[in-house]
Amino acid sequence: MRQNNIQKMNSGLPEHSADIRVGRELLQATKPYVEESYAQSWWQVGPTFGLMIAALIAAGTLPWWQLRLVCSLLGALLMVRAFITFHDYLHGAILKDSRAAYWLFHTYGAFVLTPTRSWRASHNYHHGHVGQISDASVGAFPLLTTRIWRASTRWQRFAYRVQRHPLVVLLSYPIVFGLNITLIPLIRSPAQHLDSLIALIAHFGLIGLLWWLGGFSLAFFVVLLPMFVASALGCYLFFAQHSFRRMQIASPEAWTYYRGALESSSFMRMNRVMQWFSGNIGFHHIHHLNVRIPFYRLPEVMAAIPELQSPLTTTLAPRDIADCFRYALWDEDKQRMVSYQEAR
């Protein structure tokens, strides 16, 4: 009886304090930070691509394999940062009116198996549906509730577990980028995805050329190894920021774009070195709230807006990495992510 009275009293209270901005009001507070400095954008993009190319050239030409390995791994980290600038360009956050940027990013997208048409379509879908329950993997990894999981067939459960398995993230170079982003869209709609064909020709043509010029080791250190590492790291960052133990999932009736951004997207705490190499993508809750904010302004936004300073977090610590894969289902009764074992 007492509990019912408390619930009735609480039902008349506001969902948040009057001075706390939420929804459209919070989005409006981020609008001043959308403003871009072309000089600053090029200062971020130019050295990133210059250092990446220099590292990969060194990986292909140095005489000692140990140094080639170091330069190849450095090139992989710089490829991750270059991808974030590419990602921001396609969101219209940086350099959107620059012809030089157009050719730079479209060329880069082709060589790293990320044709712009299929990437933009799937990634924009992801932004419009983040935090929603779905067995589809359009632009994101699937997410099911425990009730749907229990009602699924063995094959459906197997397919779900495979799609969210660590090996898929580790092998994202051939699986996510080679198949899902490039080859499958081309097979399904060749006329609409000619840029996927160009990407396949550019990527494997480069591998073939390097192999012909300097053998397997040249192709390995310049393309295969850095692509493998960069793809796996980038894919994990994407996976973990929408599939972590502390995330919240709103019901279909309560879901909004703003709740998806702040409750189903993480802030990934990193040291400053990894924050730089990852292009501030750890400030993911802010990026999802307003995709037009340039990546280099995201820390500034978090520092300026109190409502964005207490996000749901994850890290690159081994325990958090394990948790991101372990907690794979949303339990509607417990209102938290649970493991497959708990779902039984």
Short mmCIF file of N, CA, C and O in Angstrom, two decimals, residues 104-208:
data_model
loop_
_atom_site.label_atom_id
_atom_site.label_comp_id
_atom_site.label_asym_id
_atom_site.label_seq_id
_atom_site.Cartn_x
_atom_site.Cartn_y
_atom_site.Cartn_z
N LEU A 104 40.43 13.52 -51.80
CA LEU A 104 41.26 12.85 -50.81
C LEU A 104 40.48 11.75 -50.10
O LEU A 104 40.94 10.60 -50.02
N PHE A 105 39.29 12.07 -49.61
CA PHE A 105 38.54 11.10 -48.82
C PHE A 105 37.92 10.00 -49.68
O PHE A 105 37.83 8.84 -49.24
N HIS A 106 37.48 10.33 -50.88
CA HIS A 106 36.94 9.29 -51.74
C HIS A 106 38.03 8.32 -52.20
O HIS A 106 37.80 7.11 -52.31
N THR A 107 39.23 8.84 -52.42
CA THR A 107 40.36 7.97 -52.77
C THR A 107 40.74 7.09 -51.59
O THR A 107 40.95 5.88 -51.74
N TYR A 108 40.80 7.71 -50.42
CA TYR A 108 41.13 6.94 -49.21
C TYR A 108 40.09 5.85 -48.97
O TYR A 108 40.42 4.70 -48.68
N GLY A 109 38.80 6.20 -49.09
CA GLY A 109 37.74 5.22 -48.88
C GLY A 109 37.86 4.04 -49.81
O GLY A 109 37.60 2.89 -49.42
N ALA A 110 38.26 4.29 -51.06
CA ALA A 110 38.42 3.20 -52.02
C ALA A 110 39.55 2.26 -51.60
O ALA A 110 39.39 1.03 -51.61
N PHE A 111 40.68 2.82 -51.21
CA PHE A 111 41.84 1.98 -50.88
C PHE A 111 41.66 1.20 -49.58
O PHE A 111 42.29 0.16 -49.40
N VAL A 112 40.80 1.68 -48.66
CA VAL A 112 40.59 0.96 -47.40
C VAL A 112 39.26 0.21 -47.39
O VAL A 112 38.71 -0.10 -46.32
N LEU A 113 38.73 -0.10 -48.56
CA LEU A 113 37.50 -0.90 -48.70
C LEU A 113 36.32 -0.28 -47.96
O LEU A 113 35.54 -0.97 -47.29
N THR A 114 36.17 1.05 -48.10
CA THR A 114 35.01 1.73 -47.53
C THR A 114 34.42 2.65 -48.58
O THR A 114 34.53 3.89 -48.49
N PRO A 115 33.80 2.09 -49.62
CA PRO A 115 33.16 2.93 -50.64
C PRO A 115 32.10 3.82 -50.00
O PRO A 115 31.33 3.39 -49.15
N THR A 116 32.09 5.06 -50.42
CA THR A 116 31.28 6.06 -49.71
C THR A 116 29.78 5.80 -49.77
O THR A 116 29.06 6.09 -48.82
N ARG A 117 29.29 5.25 -50.88
CA ARG A 117 27.83 5.07 -50.99
C ARG A 117 27.30 4.07 -49.97
O ARG A 117 26.34 4.37 -49.24
N SER A 118 27.89 2.90 -49.90
CA SER A 118 27.38 1.90 -48.96
C SER A 118 27.68 2.29 -47.52
O SER A 118 26.86 2.07 -46.62
N TRP A 119 28.85 2.89 -47.28
CA TRP A 119 29.18 3.31 -45.92
C TRP A 119 28.20 4.37 -45.43
O TRP A 119 27.67 4.28 -44.32
N ARG A 120 27.95 5.39 -46.23
CA ARG A 120 27.06 6.47 -45.82
C ARG A 120 25.65 5.95 -45.54
O ARG A 120 25.03 6.32 -44.54
N ALA A 121 25.16 5.07 -46.41
CA ALA A 121 23.79 4.55 -46.24
C ALA A 121 23.67 3.75 -44.94
O ALA A 121 22.74 3.96 -44.15
N SER A 122 24.59 2.82 -44.71
CA SER A 122 24.49 1.96 -43.53
C SER A 122 24.80 2.74 -42.25
O SER A 122 24.16 2.54 -41.22
N HIS A 123 25.75 3.66 -42.33
CA HIS A 123 26.13 4.41 -41.12
C HIS A 123 25.04 5.42 -40.74
O HIS A 123 24.77 5.61 -39.54
N ASN A 124 24.42 6.05 -41.70
CA ASN A 124 23.33 6.97 -41.38
C ASN A 124 22.14 6.21 -40.79
O ASN A 124 21.44 6.72 -39.90
N TYR A 125 21.90 4.99 -41.28
CA TYR A 125 20.84 4.16 -40.70
C TYR A 125 21.16 3.87 -39.23
O TYR A 125 20.29 3.94 -38.36
N HIS A 126 22.41 3.54 -38.99
CA HIS A 126 22.84 3.28 -37.61
C HIS A 126 22.57 4.48 -36.71
O HIS A 126 22.03 4.33 -35.60
N HIS A 127 22.89 5.67 -37.17
CA HIS A 127 22.69 6.86 -36.35
C HIS A 127 21.20 7.11 -36.07
O HIS A 127 20.86 7.64 -35.02
N GLY A 128 20.36 6.72 -36.99
CA GLY A 128 18.93 6.93 -36.79
C GLY A 128 18.25 5.86 -35.98
O GLY A 128 17.07 6.01 -35.64
N HIS A 129 18.97 4.77 -35.67
CA HIS A 129 18.34 3.65 -34.96
C HIS A 129 19.16 3.14 -33.79
O HIS A 129 18.89 2.06 -33.28
N VAL A 130 20.17 3.88 -33.36
CA VAL A 130 21.02 3.40 -32.28
C VAL A 130 20.19 3.20 -31.01
O VAL A 130 19.31 3.99 -30.68
N GLY A 131 20.45 2.09 -30.33
CA GLY A 131 19.73 1.79 -29.10
C GLY A 131 18.39 1.11 -29.32
O GLY A 131 17.64 0.91 -28.36
N GLN A 132 18.12 0.69 -30.55
CA GLN A 132 16.88 -0.04 -30.83
C GLN A 132 17.16 -1.53 -30.94
O GLN A 132 18.20 -1.94 -31.45
N ILE A 133 16.21 -2.33 -30.49
CA ILE A 133 16.34 -3.78 -30.58
C ILE A 133 16.16 -4.21 -32.03
O ILE A 133 15.19 -3.82 -32.68
N SER A 134 17.10 -5.02 -32.53
CA SER A 134 17.01 -5.46 -33.91
C SER A 134 17.88 -6.69 -34.12
O SER A 134 18.98 -6.79 -33.57
N ASP A 135 17.36 -7.64 -34.93
CA ASP A 135 18.18 -8.80 -35.29
C ASP A 135 18.94 -8.54 -36.58
O ASP A 135 19.69 -9.39 -37.04
N ALA A 136 18.73 -7.38 -37.18
CA ALA A 136 19.45 -7.02 -38.40
C ALA A 136 20.77 -6.35 -38.03
O ALA A 136 20.91 -5.78 -36.95
N SER A 137 21.72 -6.42 -38.95
CA SER A 137 23.02 -5.79 -38.70
C SER A 137 23.30 -4.74 -39.76
O SER A 137 24.34 -4.75 -40.41
N VAL A 138 22.33 -3.83 -39.95
CA VAL A 138 22.49 -2.75 -40.92
C VAL A 138 23.26 -1.62 -40.26
O VAL A 138 22.74 -0.89 -39.42
N GLY A 139 24.54 -1.49 -40.60
CA GLY A 139 25.35 -0.43 -40.04
C GLY A 139 25.73 -0.62 -38.59
O GLY A 139 26.31 0.27 -37.97
N ALA A 140 25.37 -1.75 -38.00
CA ALA A 140 25.67 -1.98 -36.58
C ALA A 140 25.58 -3.47 -36.30
O ALA A 140 25.13 -4.27 -37.14
N PHE A 141 25.98 -3.84 -35.09
CA PHE A 141 25.84 -5.23 -34.67
C PHE A 141 24.43 -5.44 -34.13
O PHE A 141 23.86 -4.54 -33.50
N PRO A 142 23.83 -6.62 -34.35
CA PRO A 142 22.45 -6.85 -33.90
C PRO A 142 22.37 -6.85 -32.38
O PRO A 142 23.35 -7.08 -31.68
N LEU A 143 21.17 -6.57 -31.87
CA LEU A 143 20.94 -6.55 -30.43
C LEU A 143 19.53 -7.09 -30.16
O LEU A 143 18.56 -6.58 -30.70
N LEU A 144 19.44 -8.12 -29.31
CA LEU A 144 18.16 -8.75 -28.99
C LEU A 144 17.88 -8.67 -27.50
O LEU A 144 18.79 -8.53 -26.69
N THR A 145 16.60 -8.78 -27.15
CA THR A 145 16.21 -8.92 -25.75
C THR A 145 16.26 -10.38 -25.36
O THR A 145 16.27 -11.28 -26.21
N THR A 146 16.24 -10.64 -24.06
CA THR A 146 16.25 -12.03 -23.58
C THR A 146 14.96 -12.76 -24.01
O THR A 146 14.99 -13.96 -24.26
N ARG A 147 13.85 -12.02 -24.08
CA ARG A 147 12.59 -12.67 -24.50
C ARG A 147 12.67 -13.13 -25.95
O ARG A 147 12.25 -14.25 -26.28
N ILE A 148 13.19 -12.28 -26.81
CA ILE A 148 13.34 -12.67 -28.22
C ILE A 148 14.34 -13.81 -28.33
O ILE A 148 14.14 -14.76 -29.10
N TRP A 149 15.40 -13.75 -27.55
CA TRP A 149 16.43 -14.80 -27.56
C TRP A 149 15.84 -16.16 -27.19
O TRP A 149 16.10 -17.17 -27.85
N ARG A 150 15.05 -16.19 -26.15
CA ARG A 150 14.45 -17.46 -25.70
C ARG A 150 13.46 -18.01 -26.71
O ARG A 150 13.25 -19.22 -26.80
N ALA A 151 12.83 -17.12 -27.48
CA ALA A 151 11.85 -17.56 -28.48
C ALA A 151 12.51 -17.90 -29.82
O ALA A 151 11.83 -18.37 -30.73
N SER A 152 13.81 -17.67 -29.95
CA SER A 152 14.50 -17.88 -31.23
C SER A 152 14.83 -19.35 -31.44
O SER A 152 14.94 -20.13 -30.49
N THR A 153 14.99 -19.71 -32.71
CA THR A 153 15.41 -21.07 -33.05
C THR A 153 16.90 -21.22 -32.78
O THR A 153 17.62 -20.24 -32.57
N ARG A 154 17.38 -22.45 -32.82
CA ARG A 154 18.81 -22.69 -32.61
C ARG A 154 19.64 -21.99 -33.68
O ARG A 154 20.70 -21.44 -33.39
N TRP A 155 19.14 -22.03 -34.92
CA TRP A 155 19.87 -21.38 -36.00
C TRP A 155 19.94 -19.87 -35.79
O TRP A 155 20.97 -19.24 -36.01
N GLN A 156 18.84 -19.27 -35.36
CA GLN A 156 18.81 -17.82 -35.13
C GLN A 156 19.76 -17.44 -33.99
O GLN A 156 20.46 -16.42 -34.08
N ARG A 157 19.80 -18.27 -32.95
CA ARG A 157 20.72 -18.00 -31.86
C ARG A 157 22.17 -18.12 -32.33
O ARG A 157 23.03 -17.30 -31.97
N PHE A 158 22.43 -19.15 -33.11
CA PHE A 158 23.79 -19.36 -33.63
C PHE A 158 24.22 -18.17 -34.48
O PHE A 158 25.33 -17.65 -34.32
N ALA A 159 23.35 -17.71 -35.38
CA ALA A 159 23.68 -16.59 -36.26
C ALA A 159 23.93 -15.33 -35.44
O ALA A 159 24.86 -14.56 -35.75
N TYR A 160 23.14 -15.11 -34.39
CA TYR A 160 23.31 -13.94 -33.54
C TYR A 160 24.65 -13.97 -32.82
O TYR A 160 25.38 -12.98 -32.79
N ARG A 161 24.98 -15.14 -32.27
CA ARG A 161 26.24 -15.26 -31.53
C ARG A 161 27.44 -15.11 -32.46
O ARG A 161 28.45 -14.52 -32.07
N VAL A 162 27.32 -15.62 -33.67
CA VAL A 162 28.42 -15.49 -34.63
C VAL A 162 28.66 -14.03 -34.96
O VAL A 162 29.80 -13.56 -34.99
N GLN A 163 27.58 -13.28 -35.22
CA GLN A 163 27.72 -11.87 -35.61
C GLN A 163 28.35 -11.03 -34.51
O GLN A 163 29.00 -10.02 -34.80
N ARG A 164 28.18 -11.42 -33.27
CA ARG A 164 28.71 -10.65 -32.14
C ARG A 164 29.96 -11.29 -31.54
O ARG A 164 30.44 -10.87 -30.49
N HIS A 165 30.53 -12.29 -32.22
CA HIS A 165 31.68 -13.01 -31.69
C HIS A 165 32.95 -12.17 -31.85
O HIS A 165 33.12 -11.43 -32.83
N PRO A 166 33.89 -12.26 -30.89
CA PRO A 166 35.15 -11.51 -30.99
C PRO A 166 35.92 -11.79 -32.28
O PRO A 166 36.61 -10.90 -32.78
N LEU A 167 35.80 -13.00 -32.84
CA LEU A 167 36.52 -13.32 -34.07
C LEU A 167 36.03 -12.48 -35.25
O LEU A 167 36.81 -12.16 -36.15
N VAL A 168 34.75 -12.12 -35.25
CA VAL A 168 34.23 -11.27 -36.32
C VAL A 168 34.88 -9.90 -36.25
O VAL A 168 35.25 -9.30 -37.27
N VAL A 169 35.04 -9.39 -35.04
CA VAL A 169 35.71 -8.09 -34.86
C VAL A 169 37.18 -8.22 -35.24
O VAL A 169 37.74 -7.36 -35.94
N LEU A 170 37.83 -9.28 -34.79
CA LEU A 170 39.25 -9.48 -35.11
C LEU A 170 39.47 -9.60 -36.61
O LEU A 170 40.45 -9.08 -37.15
N LEU A 171 38.56 -10.30 -37.29
CA LEU A 171 38.67 -10.50 -38.73
C LEU A 171 37.81 -9.52 -39.52
O LEU A 171 37.31 -9.84 -40.60
N SER A 172 37.64 -8.33 -38.99
CA SER A 172 36.76 -7.36 -39.65
C SER A 172 37.32 -6.89 -40.99
O SER A 172 36.55 -6.39 -41.83
N TYR A 173 38.62 -6.99 -41.22
CA TYR A 173 39.20 -6.62 -42.51
C TYR A 173 38.50 -7.38 -43.64
O TYR A 173 37.89 -6.75 -44.53
N PRO A 174 38.48 -8.72 -43.63
CA PRO A 174 37.76 -9.39 -44.71
C PRO A 174 36.24 -9.44 -44.52
O PRO A 174 35.49 -9.34 -45.50
N ILE A 175 35.78 -9.57 -43.27
CA ILE A 175 34.34 -9.81 -43.04
C ILE A 175 33.53 -8.52 -43.12
O ILE A 175 32.56 -8.42 -43.88
N VAL A 176 33.91 -7.52 -42.31
CA VAL A 176 33.12 -6.29 -42.23
C VAL A 176 33.40 -5.38 -43.43
O VAL A 176 32.47 -4.94 -44.12
N PHE A 177 34.68 -5.11 -43.68
CA PHE A 177 35.02 -4.17 -44.74
C PHE A 177 35.01 -4.83 -46.13
O PHE A 177 34.46 -4.26 -47.08
N GLY A 178 35.59 -6.03 -46.23
CA GLY A 178 35.63 -6.69 -47.53
C GLY A 178 34.27 -7.17 -48.00
O GLY A 178 33.85 -6.90 -49.13
N LEU A 179 33.53 -7.86 -47.12
CA LEU A 179 32.23 -8.45 -47.50
C LEU A 179 31.07 -7.48 -47.27
O LEU A 179 30.38 -7.08 -48.21
N ASN A 180 30.83 -7.12 -46.01
CA ASN A 180 29.61 -6.38 -45.67
C ASN A 180 29.54 -4.99 -46.28
O ASN A 180 28.47 -4.57 -46.75
N ILE A 181 30.64 -4.27 -46.26
CA ILE A 181 30.60 -2.89 -46.73
C ILE A 181 30.85 -2.78 -48.23
O ILE A 181 30.29 -1.90 -48.89
N THR A 182 31.65 -3.69 -48.79
CA THR A 182 32.05 -3.54 -50.19
C THR A 182 31.42 -4.56 -51.13
O THR A 182 30.72 -4.18 -52.08
N LEU A 183 31.65 -5.84 -50.90
CA LEU A 183 31.25 -6.85 -51.88
C LEU A 183 29.74 -7.09 -51.92
O LEU A 183 29.14 -7.14 -53.00
N ILE A 184 29.11 -7.27 -50.76
CA ILE A 184 27.68 -7.59 -50.74
C ILE A 184 26.82 -6.49 -51.36
O ILE A 184 25.92 -6.79 -52.17
N PRO A 185 27.04 -5.21 -51.04
CA PRO A 185 26.25 -4.17 -51.73
C PRO A 185 26.46 -4.18 -53.24
O PRO A 185 25.50 -3.93 -54.00
N LEU A 186 27.67 -4.49 -53.69
CA LEU A 186 27.93 -4.56 -55.13
C LEU A 186 27.17 -5.70 -55.78
O LEU A 186 26.58 -5.53 -56.86
N ILE A 187 27.12 -6.85 -55.12
CA ILE A 187 26.40 -8.01 -55.66
C ILE A 187 24.90 -7.73 -55.70
O ILE A 187 24.21 -8.07 -56.66
N ARG A 188 24.37 -7.11 -54.65
CA ARG A 188 22.94 -6.86 -54.56
C ARG A 188 22.46 -5.80 -55.54
O ARG A 188 21.35 -5.90 -56.09
N SER A 189 23.28 -4.78 -55.76
CA SER A 189 22.86 -3.69 -56.64
C SER A 189 24.08 -3.11 -57.37
O SER A 189 24.60 -2.06 -56.99
N PRO A 190 24.54 -3.81 -58.41
CA PRO A 190 25.77 -3.39 -59.10
C PRO A 190 25.70 -1.96 -59.64
O PRO A 190 26.68 -1.21 -59.53
N ALA A 191 24.58 -1.57 -60.21
CA ALA A 191 24.48 -0.24 -60.81
C ALA A 191 24.62 0.88 -59.79
O ALA A 191 25.15 1.95 -60.09
N GLN A 192 24.12 0.65 -58.59
CA GLN A 192 24.16 1.68 -57.55
C GLN A 192 25.47 1.70 -56.77
O GLN A 192 25.74 2.64 -56.03
N HIS A 193 26.27 0.64 -56.93
CA HIS A 193 27.48 0.54 -56.11
C HIS A 193 28.72 0.31 -56.96
O HIS A 193 29.56 -0.53 -56.65
N LEU A 194 28.85 1.09 -58.01
CA LEU A 194 30.05 1.02 -58.83
C LEU A 194 31.29 1.45 -58.05
O LEU A 194 32.40 1.01 -58.35
N ASP A 195 31.10 2.31 -57.04
CA ASP A 195 32.26 2.71 -56.23
C ASP A 195 32.79 1.53 -55.41
O ASP A 195 33.96 1.50 -55.05
N SER A 196 31.93 0.53 -55.15
CA SER A 196 32.41 -0.69 -54.49
C SER A 196 33.32 -1.47 -55.42
O SER A 196 34.35 -2.03 -54.98
N LEU A 197 32.98 -1.51 -56.70
CA LEU A 197 33.84 -2.18 -57.67
C LEU A 197 35.17 -1.45 -57.78
O LEU A 197 36.24 -2.09 -57.82
N ILE A 198 35.13 -0.13 -57.80
CA ILE A 198 36.35 0.67 -57.84
C ILE A 198 37.21 0.39 -56.61
O ILE A 198 38.44 0.27 -56.69
N ALA A 199 36.56 0.28 -55.45
CA ALA A 199 37.29 0.01 -54.21
C ALA A 199 37.98 -1.35 -54.26
O ALA A 199 39.14 -1.48 -53.86
N LEU A 200 37.30 -2.35 -54.74
CA LEU A 200 37.90 -3.69 -54.84
C LEU A 200 39.09 -3.68 -55.79
O LEU A 200 40.14 -4.27 -55.50
N ILE A 201 38.93 -3.00 -56.93
CA ILE A 201 40.03 -2.93 -57.90
C ILE A 201 41.21 -2.16 -57.31
O ILE A 201 42.37 -2.58 -57.43
N ALA A 202 40.93 -1.03 -56.64
CA ALA A 202 42.00 -0.21 -56.08
C ALA A 202 42.74 -0.95 -54.97
O ALA A 202 43.98 -0.98 -54.94
N HIS A 203 41.99 -1.56 -54.06
CA HIS A 203 42.60 -2.22 -52.91
C HIS A 203 43.44 -3.43 -53.32
O HIS A 203 44.63 -3.52 -52.97
N PHE A 204 42.83 -4.32 -54.08
CA PHE A 204 43.56 -5.54 -54.44
C PHE A 204 44.56 -5.28 -55.56
O PHE A 204 45.56 -6.00 -55.69
N GLY A 205 44.32 -4.24 -56.34
CA GLY A 205 45.31 -3.84 -57.33
C GLY A 205 46.58 -3.34 -56.66
O GLY A 205 47.70 -3.64 -57.10
N LEU A 206 46.41 -2.57 -55.56
CA LEU A 206 47.57 -2.09 -54.82
C LEU A 206 48.34 -3.26 -54.20
O LEU A 206 49.58 -3.29 -54.25
N ILE A 207 47.62 -4.21 -53.63
CA ILE A 207 48.28 -5.39 -53.06
C ILE A 207 49.05 -6.13 -54.14
O ILE A 207 50.22 -6.51 -53.95
N GLY A 208 48.43 -6.33 -55.30
CA GLY A 208 49.08 -7.03 -56.39
C GLY A 208 50.32 -6.30 -56.89
O GLY A 208 51.36 -6.91 -57.17
#
